[in-house]
Amino acid sequence: MSARSNRDGGYRRKMSADGLPHRQVAEKTNRHSRKVHGFTRDSSCLRRTVSTFEEKVPTALPLLLDVVSGPERLPADEDSQEMLRGKLHNLQADSTEVNALFTELGIHLISIDSEEKVIYVTFKTFEEIWKFTSYYSIGFLGHCMENLLWDPKFWLSSLEEDIAIKVSVQEDTLHLIYKGILMQEGSLFARCSTNQMFDSSTSGGDLYLEKGDIAQFEPPFLGSGWTVLCLADGARGTAPRPGLELVVPFHQWFLKSCPESILIGDGKPSCDFPLQFASGTCLAASGYDAEGPDELSVAPGDRIIIVGILVSCCDWFTARKEATGEVGLVKTSLVKPSTDIHNSADFFLDGEEVTFFNLQEDKAIEETNALLKKKSQNDTGHSYKLDMISYQDADKKIPSSSSGKLHTQLTDLKRNIQRFLDHGRESLPPSVVTMHGTLEDADLASEAKKTSPPCFTVHPVVEGDNNTEIFILLFSFLEGQDYKIEFGPLYRLSSELLASSIFTGHSEEDELIAFLGVARETARKKRLLWSQTRLCFLLGKLCAGRSKFSQARVYFEEALSVPQEGFADLRLLASTYSNLVAIYLLQKNTESFFAMTERLVALLFGTPDCLECLVDNSALKYILKKAVLSHNKMAEARACHLLAKHHWTHAEGVRVVPYLERLLVLSTEAQRTWGISTSHEYLALGRLYSELRLPHLSVSSARRASQHPAATLTNCLSSMALLLSNVNRLNGTPEQEVTIPPQVAPYLHQALSSKKVQDGRSDRQHVLSHQLTVSLCQLFCKHRMVGHAIGHIHTLIESDGLPQRLPISVPERNSTLIWLAWLHVENKQPDVALDILDSVLASMPEHCTTLQEGVVLNMRGVAFRCMGDLRRAAESYEAAVDVCQEYEDMPNWAVAQANLGLLCLKARAKDLAQKHLTEAVQLFSELDGEGHESNFITVLLELGQHYVKQHQLDFGKGCYEWALLLAINANLLDCQLTATRHLYHLYGCENPDQAQCIIYSQHQVQLLRQTGDRGREGEALEAISQLYLTLGTERAYKAALDNTKTSLGIFIDLGWREKEAYGWLQAGKIYHLVNQTELVDLYVQVAQDVALSTGDTGFILKLLEAAGDIFFNSSKDRDKAITFYRDRALPIAVKSSNVRSRLRLCNKLTELMLSLKLYGEAVEFAQTSLDISQTLGECLNERVACHRLASLYHCLDQYEPAEHYYLKTLTLCPTSLLFGEETLYYVRVYMTLGDIIFYDLKDPFDASGYYHLALAAAMDLGNKKSQLQLCTRLATIYHNFLIDRELSLFFYQKARAFAAELNVRRINISPDQLNSSTSQYETTK
């Protein structure tokens, strides 16, 4: 059976990605309570004590979604919650979008419970949990769900409200999943929850770990105990049941990815200094003699100024002696706090660039203007509008506003428009803003400004040649204690670039190394110590580049020992340290590596420019390891920032992401910024996500950047640009599609609300305000929020801060006002629009026609038509046509001709309308290029409708099909739908063709599926099902059933309970038609249950009656209808006082019981029908009830009541007989009365009277068969009972004549008194 048929067995079953029903998924979650606790932002839920006993590990994590509002994030109103449930219903049906999102987030969908607003997800690796917790802590999950669930219109309607989606998780469940995955992987990092001893297998004694110590653990295997690896010294130990707390997922990932040579060793971090992240001044606690030029000698009591930051877990820090001003390294263990030392609230150093890239406000404004213009599709200022405006009283005169308040508003509007036009008469030339670059250009520009290093010629080294003049330029450049900006490339460039860009004249690096070696020796002899030092550094780099690491190490170590005084060039020192660290690490010289790394760390925490001198990230990873092991959050944040910036400068975006995410998580947890620009960090992260093609995360980063309290206008505009660059991938639309998405609305609104835009006086800011307003109004207009669009444009032109000369062009200014006029037309204010258009027209040159003048004239025609002034509308259209002819503007000419045709249709000038519309079609068909297809299709459909109304069906069909082909070619879904509906109506009503009707219905379903409108798709499938049912074949029934089940699935997913109930009922009806009776009762019962769950009495009554109709209108199992009518529906109708339904049910019950020969039971319902009909005063229903009562009494052999009700029925008939059916009814009733009197009551005389009346009616009707029967009966009566030979002969002869005409061979007038009227009635019936 198909997947869809699974819905038939359980109509409320929740969707599950792995096929499991919701009940099983709930069991998988370890039966946790539905109450969801807030997931703490410090991820403490993942640091629970790990039990050594087996625990049932859940596989599903429930994500609770809730719509919240306000700064306190309280639950929003019930309408918003219901909207969220509806969206989750849609995801239950089609989980494609949510799966795409969750793939990006690294989680896996299990099921969705829309009623509880819960999504169940699972994880496969701990990295997925790490990513999930990071995204959650940063606040991305809610924004991702908003992008997935918010309607386009909701983005616009909620601009003034602080509404968001809040995502919460169950802490215990997440912790258990995290622990279970780590246990499966076999190795994990955790901290000791208590002081504990482990049996050591390496040191010979016990391994002691204190509370809080982080180590690597391996779970028991085959009955063994837990194994521990101490990170301080690599010692191993075992314990049966250690007390552990899992580290947070980021630490788990970092420690697992950290090389063993960095991770293990260096002893336990010493944290004796009381402040973890100190700045200010400290005192020397003991004396120390420097062992090298990079260190400082101190005496007890010396005041030492901390350069940068002193980190308690690091062995060294950069310092300056207050007395002498010397700068160097000081051991952390040698100092103690002074009175003016403090924990730093900012981990950035003085002079350090805190951002990853430059953001300039002017550049951001220019790029935003260019991007919004590119995305905007507002052509109102230069394209004619097609008059398809339709609203009530459009054909009547709309009077101008007369109230005082409205008059004042219109007066103010005219004054503001005039002022806007007057300011624009001296407008500046339109500024041409192009966007050829990106924000990275700022970085490139700053790089270009850096001073280029000089270039030195390498001379061949000749043995015995003591000419030192060749080194003069080199020594003069390299000598000097202090750093010069020209030294930057020497320290930063790789050995290859160093050999090729700084030095020339050599063919091989060996020549360069030999040249520099001679130079080094010369400098040593001449005591040019700093030249010697830097030459040693260069030689070390070149040797390292050639993989001669031992030789390189010698040169670097010499560079550290040559100076006799302290290092003032700290970049040189940092570069030397970094190269030595890399070599020590490569040569596995662990002791030297840790010692040198500690010194390098001190420089990185003390000097902002040392980061660019790093060879690799090993020292930065070492910093982060020490910060994690010592639980120093500030140091961890600083290390993450340095790692992120290091990888950013090396264009390693993938490596930047985890550290930048962690930095934001730490900032969020601490609720402090630590001096970082949080908005900027989110923007940087968003850029990286965009490069990695993660649009949901990129857009969420942009949203977080703009929502930060400290976000500037530049941040907002940059966030908007980031969104626009990712929105096509986010929405699954083609990259080349240029439209402004609704998700941009909050950014536009925020930028317009910023103080700089509102109070700005610069031309650039006025242009920005104008472009932001136009873009926001386009969104309002697109989503039928015209009033909001009008309000924003009014605000723009009413601004008191308009400069004397507007920085926008005259055509652009006019376009804004023309568009405002059009918005007023759409807002049913054509008189206001006309005033605006007249003002624009008056501002144009009198003797110089422009294309915009034609646009204004055409729109004036639309306004006049909406006001009911057809004559002036025609004049305006004609004037617009003249402008088009003058400029040979074919697209607008076609629209103007179409408007004339539509106007003629309004005036009922059909021939003239057809002429203009045909001319418009001719003009459209001759156009090349794109952009006019929508208008062309609309005109074709209007012309097709005109032809169909004129019964020229072939022409109408041709127009419709042409329009459909154009819409398909242009990929315009809305136009395709409209054309398809016209063709469906044509073949369904005007020119019936069931096959064509089904074809176009199926095409309509495909189009609706593409648009994502599942509600209309379900309704279209219902219509197709009805079409197939009318065919009446077994194959058609099967197709109808398939379509019904598909629509049923849609209605279940959407939560449309009434549609769902009717879907179940329709499926049951089809099963009844194909004789699968075993399924009919099941489907009808489910339909009844769904109807009862709605609680709507009226709907329940309708559905129960419809269920009975299935059997009532069938020839099989008709008695089942009685149960639905009498036992279920009728009591509800009585209780709810639904008189109409009660009457209808009683009529159906009477008819049904009459056909089933349940005459006695039927009398009650027939009498009830008669009473209700009399109460309602409905003559027709009363007549029907009387006739049925008469028939019932007749069948029950109660002849007097039968005669009474038959006569009463005749009294209720109209006196003037307009139709033959009414006369035939008289014939049959009088004949039945005669039969009752003659056969049952044995009264031939009275019977003859009824027969005479029936014969008179039959003669009036001209029904010869009835006349034959009546003449035969009368002949029989007069011949055998009333003994009137003359009349007997008369009627006998007439009967013979009718018999001859009707080819009846024999007439029997014998007295057959054994017959009964009932048999006669049944025979006629």
XYZ file of C-alpha atoms in Angstrom, residues 69-495:
427
model
C 7.180 38.725 22.479
C 8.557 41.691 24.351
C 11.952 42.174 25.977
C 11.087 39.610 28.665
C 10.319 37.032 25.961
C 6.911 36.129 27.377
C 4.593 33.788 25.406
C 2.733 35.607 22.632
C -1.024 35.496 22.112
C -2.864 32.335 21.151
C -3.277 33.420 17.514
C 0.484 33.482 17.114
C 0.801 30.078 18.762
C -1.877 28.692 16.460
C -0.077 30.127 13.468
C 3.056 28.288 14.605
C 1.110 25.045 14.930
C -0.229 25.482 11.424
C 3.265 25.951 10.030
C 4.461 22.850 11.840
C 1.490 21.004 10.323
C 2.886 21.918 6.916
C 6.307 20.604 7.870
C 4.715 17.331 8.935
C 3.484 16.907 5.383
C 6.620 18.044 3.593
C 9.795 17.947 5.656
C 12.107 18.909 2.791
C 12.784 22.412 4.069
C 13.257 21.439 7.692
C 15.587 18.608 6.665
C 17.663 21.064 4.638
C 17.895 23.354 7.667
C 18.759 20.550 10.056
C 21.404 19.227 7.686
C 23.003 22.656 7.879
C 22.736 22.618 11.673
C 24.159 19.095 11.888
C 21.101 17.470 13.456
C 18.667 14.845 12.195
C 14.878 15.051 12.174
C 12.865 12.243 13.764
C 9.333 13.598 13.989
C 7.206 16.707 14.425
C 4.355 17.109 16.907
C 2.555 20.196 15.712
C -0.058 20.180 18.468
C 2.578 20.310 21.193
C 4.902 22.522 19.058
C 7.732 20.037 19.499
C 10.300 18.814 16.974
C 12.150 15.624 17.838
C 15.750 15.443 16.626
C 18.732 13.201 17.156
C 22.528 13.272 16.832
C 25.019 10.790 15.453
C 28.343 12.269 16.582
C 29.444 14.464 19.429
C 30.559 17.070 16.847
C 26.891 17.488 15.933
C 26.039 18.101 19.583
C 28.921 20.575 19.785
C 27.583 22.492 16.775
C 24.029 22.340 18.100
C 24.934 23.712 21.528
C 26.998 26.482 19.933
C 24.175 27.532 17.628
C 21.706 27.365 20.476
C 23.849 29.371 22.898
C 24.573 32.049 20.313
C 20.857 32.309 19.575
C 20.808 31.021 16.018
C 18.179 28.281 16.384
C 15.293 30.663 16.952
C 16.258 32.813 13.964
C 16.657 29.735 11.775
C 13.160 28.596 12.723
C 11.798 32.086 12.022
C 13.247 32.008 8.509
C 11.670 28.598 8.065
C 8.246 29.243 9.594
C 7.353 32.931 9.283
C 4.991 33.858 6.466
C 6.284 36.548 4.084
C 3.525 38.858 5.284
C 4.386 38.223 8.932
C 7.810 39.823 8.477
C 5.994 43.015 7.510
C 3.103 42.923 9.961
C 5.384 42.388 12.966
C 7.821 45.250 12.327
C 6.566 47.264 15.271
C 6.338 44.204 17.518
C 9.170 42.358 19.172
C 8.088 38.833 18.237
C 10.399 35.855 17.946
C 10.502 32.072 18.092
C 12.064 30.665 21.224
C 13.606 27.193 21.123
C 14.054 25.253 24.372
C 15.447 21.794 25.044
C 15.384 19.257 27.843
C 18.674 19.461 29.708
C 18.712 15.899 31.035
C 17.903 14.367 27.673
C 20.610 16.341 25.901
C 23.175 15.363 28.535
C 22.292 11.682 28.263
C 22.570 11.747 24.464
C 25.909 13.562 24.704
C 27.255 11.067 27.230
C 25.951 8.094 25.270
C 27.646 9.190 22.050
C 30.958 9.802 23.819
C 30.753 6.384 25.479
C 30.196 4.799 22.074
C 33.212 6.572 20.604
C 35.374 5.086 23.337
C 37.342 8.130 24.494
C 36.308 11.317 26.219
C 37.630 14.279 28.138
C 36.171 15.032 31.537
C 37.026 16.800 34.754
C 37.198 15.081 38.089
C 34.214 15.822 40.258
C 36.243 15.065 43.444
C 39.840 14.506 44.510
C 40.591 10.899 43.629
C 43.355 8.337 43.226
C 43.987 6.086 40.235
C 46.156 2.987 40.058
C 49.069 4.144 37.911
C 50.549 1.835 35.315
C 53.453 4.151 34.350
C 54.839 5.824 37.452
C 54.753 2.823 39.714
C 52.649 4.676 42.257
C 49.157 6.038 42.468
C 48.015 8.783 40.114
C 46.391 11.628 42.026
C 43.958 14.023 40.316
C 42.347 16.930 42.101
C 38.817 18.155 41.750
C 38.471 20.099 38.506
C 41.466 18.496 36.795
C 40.717 17.631 33.159
C 41.988 14.308 31.833
C 41.290 11.857 29.045
C 39.191 8.837 30.007
C 38.336 5.608 28.280
C 35.218 3.686 29.367
C 35.480 0.111 30.665
C 35.844 -2.682 28.146
C 35.049 -6.331 28.869
C 34.889 -5.831 32.612
C 37.966 -3.649 32.976
C 37.953 -0.356 34.846
C 38.066 3.177 33.529
C 41.433 4.241 32.062
C 42.716 7.777 32.596
C 45.454 9.743 30.831
C 46.823 12.691 32.790
C 47.379 15.664 30.505
C 50.011 17.205 32.773
C 52.644 14.485 32.367
C 51.117 11.675 30.301
C 50.776 9.328 33.272
C 48.093 6.644 33.045
C 45.915 5.060 35.664
C 42.757 3.042 36.189
C 39.784 3.175 38.514
C 36.567 1.145 38.661
C 34.113 4.002 39.225
C 35.644 7.472 38.884
C 33.570 10.584 39.494
C 33.605 12.560 36.293
C 31.976 15.611 34.772
C 31.971 15.856 30.989
C 33.585 18.972 29.592
C 31.485 21.103 27.269
C 31.348 19.922 23.643
C 33.682 22.650 22.345
C 36.381 21.652 24.815
C 35.752 18.025 23.874
C 36.288 18.844 20.196
C 39.326 21.034 20.799
C 41.107 18.578 23.090
C 40.388 15.699 20.729
C 41.728 17.672 17.746
C 44.746 19.052 19.582
C 48.046 17.318 18.655
C 49.393 15.077 21.376
C 52.685 16.985 21.452
C 50.776 20.123 22.491
C 48.111 18.422 24.584
C 50.238 16.305 26.903
C 53.054 17.612 29.053
C 54.265 20.893 30.573
C 52.979 19.921 33.986
C 49.878 21.166 35.701
C 49.085 24.838 35.009
C 50.191 27.030 37.885
C 47.590 29.553 38.917
C 49.103 31.056 42.061
C 48.578 34.661 40.978
C 45.268 35.752 42.529
C 43.942 37.525 39.430
C 43.225 35.452 36.338
C 43.423 38.231 33.732
C 45.198 41.177 35.239
C 46.230 44.608 34.018
C 47.842 47.519 35.827
C 50.934 47.402 38.034
C 52.436 44.662 40.171
C 55.389 44.335 42.529
C 58.401 42.058 42.310
C 58.196 39.576 45.154
C 61.765 38.340 44.701
C 64.852 39.229 42.713
C 65.795 37.775 39.359
C 68.757 38.211 37.011
C 67.912 38.133 33.330
C 69.321 35.157 31.438
C 68.884 36.720 28.037
C 68.145 39.995 26.273
C 64.462 39.130 26.119
C 64.108 39.010 29.915
C 64.042 41.701 32.588
C 66.161 41.714 35.738
C 64.138 42.700 38.780
C 64.813 43.363 42.402
C 62.379 42.787 45.265
C 59.885 45.627 45.496
C 60.362 46.890 41.916
C 57.193 48.302 40.459
C 56.456 46.515 37.218
C 53.910 47.753 34.712
C 52.028 44.971 32.964
C 52.255 45.444 29.202
C 48.996 44.094 27.880
C 47.631 41.321 30.095
C 49.064 39.129 32.824
C 47.414 35.700 32.632
C 47.738 33.718 35.845
C 48.081 30.336 34.130
C 51.031 31.494 31.984
C 54.648 31.322 33.144
C 55.702 34.697 31.676
C 54.178 38.057 30.908
C 55.413 41.136 29.068
C 56.381 43.932 31.447
C 57.976 47.359 31.700
C 60.075 48.437 34.655
C 58.564 51.628 35.960
C 61.954 52.988 37.032
C 63.895 52.474 33.792
C 61.248 51.945 31.117
C 62.906 48.698 29.985
C 60.552 46.186 28.312
C 60.986 42.442 28.549
C 59.609 39.191 29.903
C 59.042 38.580 33.608
C 58.075 35.336 35.281
C 54.574 35.360 36.712
C 55.768 33.547 39.819
C 58.099 36.447 40.708
C 55.411 39.106 41.158
C 52.533 39.886 43.441
C 49.574 42.253 43.058
C 49.871 45.908 43.928
C 47.100 48.249 44.968
C 46.395 49.474 41.440
C 46.037 46.102 39.731
C 42.682 44.734 38.608
C 41.070 42.029 36.522
C 40.761 43.420 33.016
C 37.259 43.745 31.616
C 38.697 43.975 28.112
C 40.929 41.334 26.561
C 42.029 43.621 23.727
C 45.359 45.370 23.964
C 46.011 49.066 23.473
C 46.272 49.853 19.790
C 44.995 46.424 18.730
C 42.609 46.193 15.787
C 39.523 44.629 17.338
C 37.705 43.860 14.072
C 38.375 41.313 11.382
C 37.648 43.699 8.511
C 37.003 47.391 8.052
C 33.475 48.761 7.909
C 33.177 52.310 6.631
C 29.794 53.959 6.927
C 29.990 55.888 3.657
C 31.021 52.794 1.753
C 28.282 50.730 3.404
C 25.678 53.361 2.457
C 26.849 53.457 -1.154
C 26.821 49.684 -1.455
C 23.399 49.434 0.172
C 21.953 51.992 -2.228
C 23.424 50.157 -5.204
C 22.264 46.760 -3.983
C 18.710 47.888 -3.249
C 18.451 49.615 -6.631
C 19.618 46.422 -8.291
C 17.080 44.357 -6.381
C 14.200 46.817 -6.809
C 11.736 46.179 -9.600
C 9.590 49.272 -9.273
C 8.975 50.475 -12.829
C 5.992 52.693 -11.991
C 7.896 55.827 -12.983
C 8.453 54.772 -16.594
C 5.956 51.969 -17.349
C 2.221 52.340 -17.913
C -0.063 50.587 -15.454
C -2.716 48.213 -16.743
C -6.136 49.110 -15.374
C -7.111 45.949 -13.531
C -8.269 47.817 -10.414
C -11.575 46.466 -9.215
C -13.436 47.552 -6.115
C -16.995 48.327 -5.132
C -18.649 51.382 -6.658
C -15.898 51.589 -9.260
C -18.477 52.455 -11.904
C -20.051 55.155 -9.790
C -18.845 58.645 -9.123
C -16.655 58.684 -6.062
C -17.104 62.046 -4.391
C -14.135 63.921 -3.076
C -13.613 63.851 0.652
C -15.723 66.489 2.261
C -15.136 66.153 5.968
C -13.025 68.795 7.628
C -10.361 66.414 8.871
C -9.903 64.723 5.516
C -9.863 68.072 3.767
C -7.090 69.254 6.090
C -5.091 66.072 5.447
C -5.424 66.501 1.691
C -4.385 70.127 1.936
C -1.288 69.172 3.959
C -0.460 66.443 1.481
C -0.682 68.833 -1.471
C 1.533 71.340 0.335
C 4.140 68.678 1.143
C 4.104 67.391 -2.423
C 4.559 70.885 -3.772
C 7.446 71.485 -1.396
C 8.956 68.155 -2.445
C 8.651 69.190 -6.098
C 10.021 72.692 -5.478
C 13.084 71.327 -3.681
C 13.688 68.978 -6.535
C 13.767 71.677 -9.226
C 17.335 72.421 -8.263
C 18.212 68.848 -7.593
C 21.728 67.638 -7.921
C 22.708 65.358 -10.773
C 21.964 61.768 -9.933
C 24.913 60.241 -8.187
C 26.185 57.169 -9.903
C 26.880 54.542 -7.323
C 28.320 51.281 -8.508
C 29.233 48.289 -6.465
C 32.188 46.627 -8.080
C 33.817 45.513 -4.855
C 32.961 44.052 -1.524
C 33.789 44.921 2.031
C 37.011 42.983 1.664
C 38.232 45.857 -0.509
C 38.862 47.807 2.679
C 41.273 45.116 3.790
C 42.991 45.153 0.414
C 43.255 48.918 0.498
C 44.827 48.867 3.930
C 47.274 46.247 2.740
C 48.162 48.403 -0.250
C 48.953 51.316 2.054
C 51.640 49.309 3.823
C 55.097 50.460 2.932
C 56.818 48.212 0.428
C 60.218 46.905 1.560
C 63.366 47.870 -0.309
C 64.971 45.434 -2.670
C 68.597 44.342 -2.257
C 70.932 42.928 -4.877
C 72.722 39.706 -4.069
C 76.397 39.780 -5.114
C 78.329 36.593 -5.788
C 80.453 35.509 -2.875
C 84.096 35.250 -3.820
C 86.362 33.504 -1.330
C 89.061 35.815 -0.070
C 87.205 38.958 -1.221
C 86.925 41.247 1.812
C 84.900 43.944 0.058
C 82.285 44.978 2.569
C 80.851 47.899 0.616
C 78.301 45.605 -0.968
C 76.657 45.248 2.484
C 76.418 48.945 3.333
C 72.829 49.357 2.131
C 71.778 46.117 3.768
C 73.378 46.994 7.109
C 71.926 50.502 7.097
C 68.509 48.969 6.568
C 68.813 46.200 9.166
C 70.625 48.128 11.900
C 68.673 49.684 14.725
C 67.162 48.510 17.952
C 63.626 49.657 17.253
C 61.066 48.236 14.895
C 60.560 49.951 11.545
C 57.509 49.416 9.383
C 59.767 48.259 6.540
C 60.713 45.243 8.662
C 57.169 43.905 8.508
C 57.573 41.907 5.262
C 60.844 40.416 6.518
C 59.084 38.933 9.521
C 55.827 38.101 7.786
C 56.753 36.701 4.364
C 57.515 33.063 3.709
C 61.011 31.997 2.744
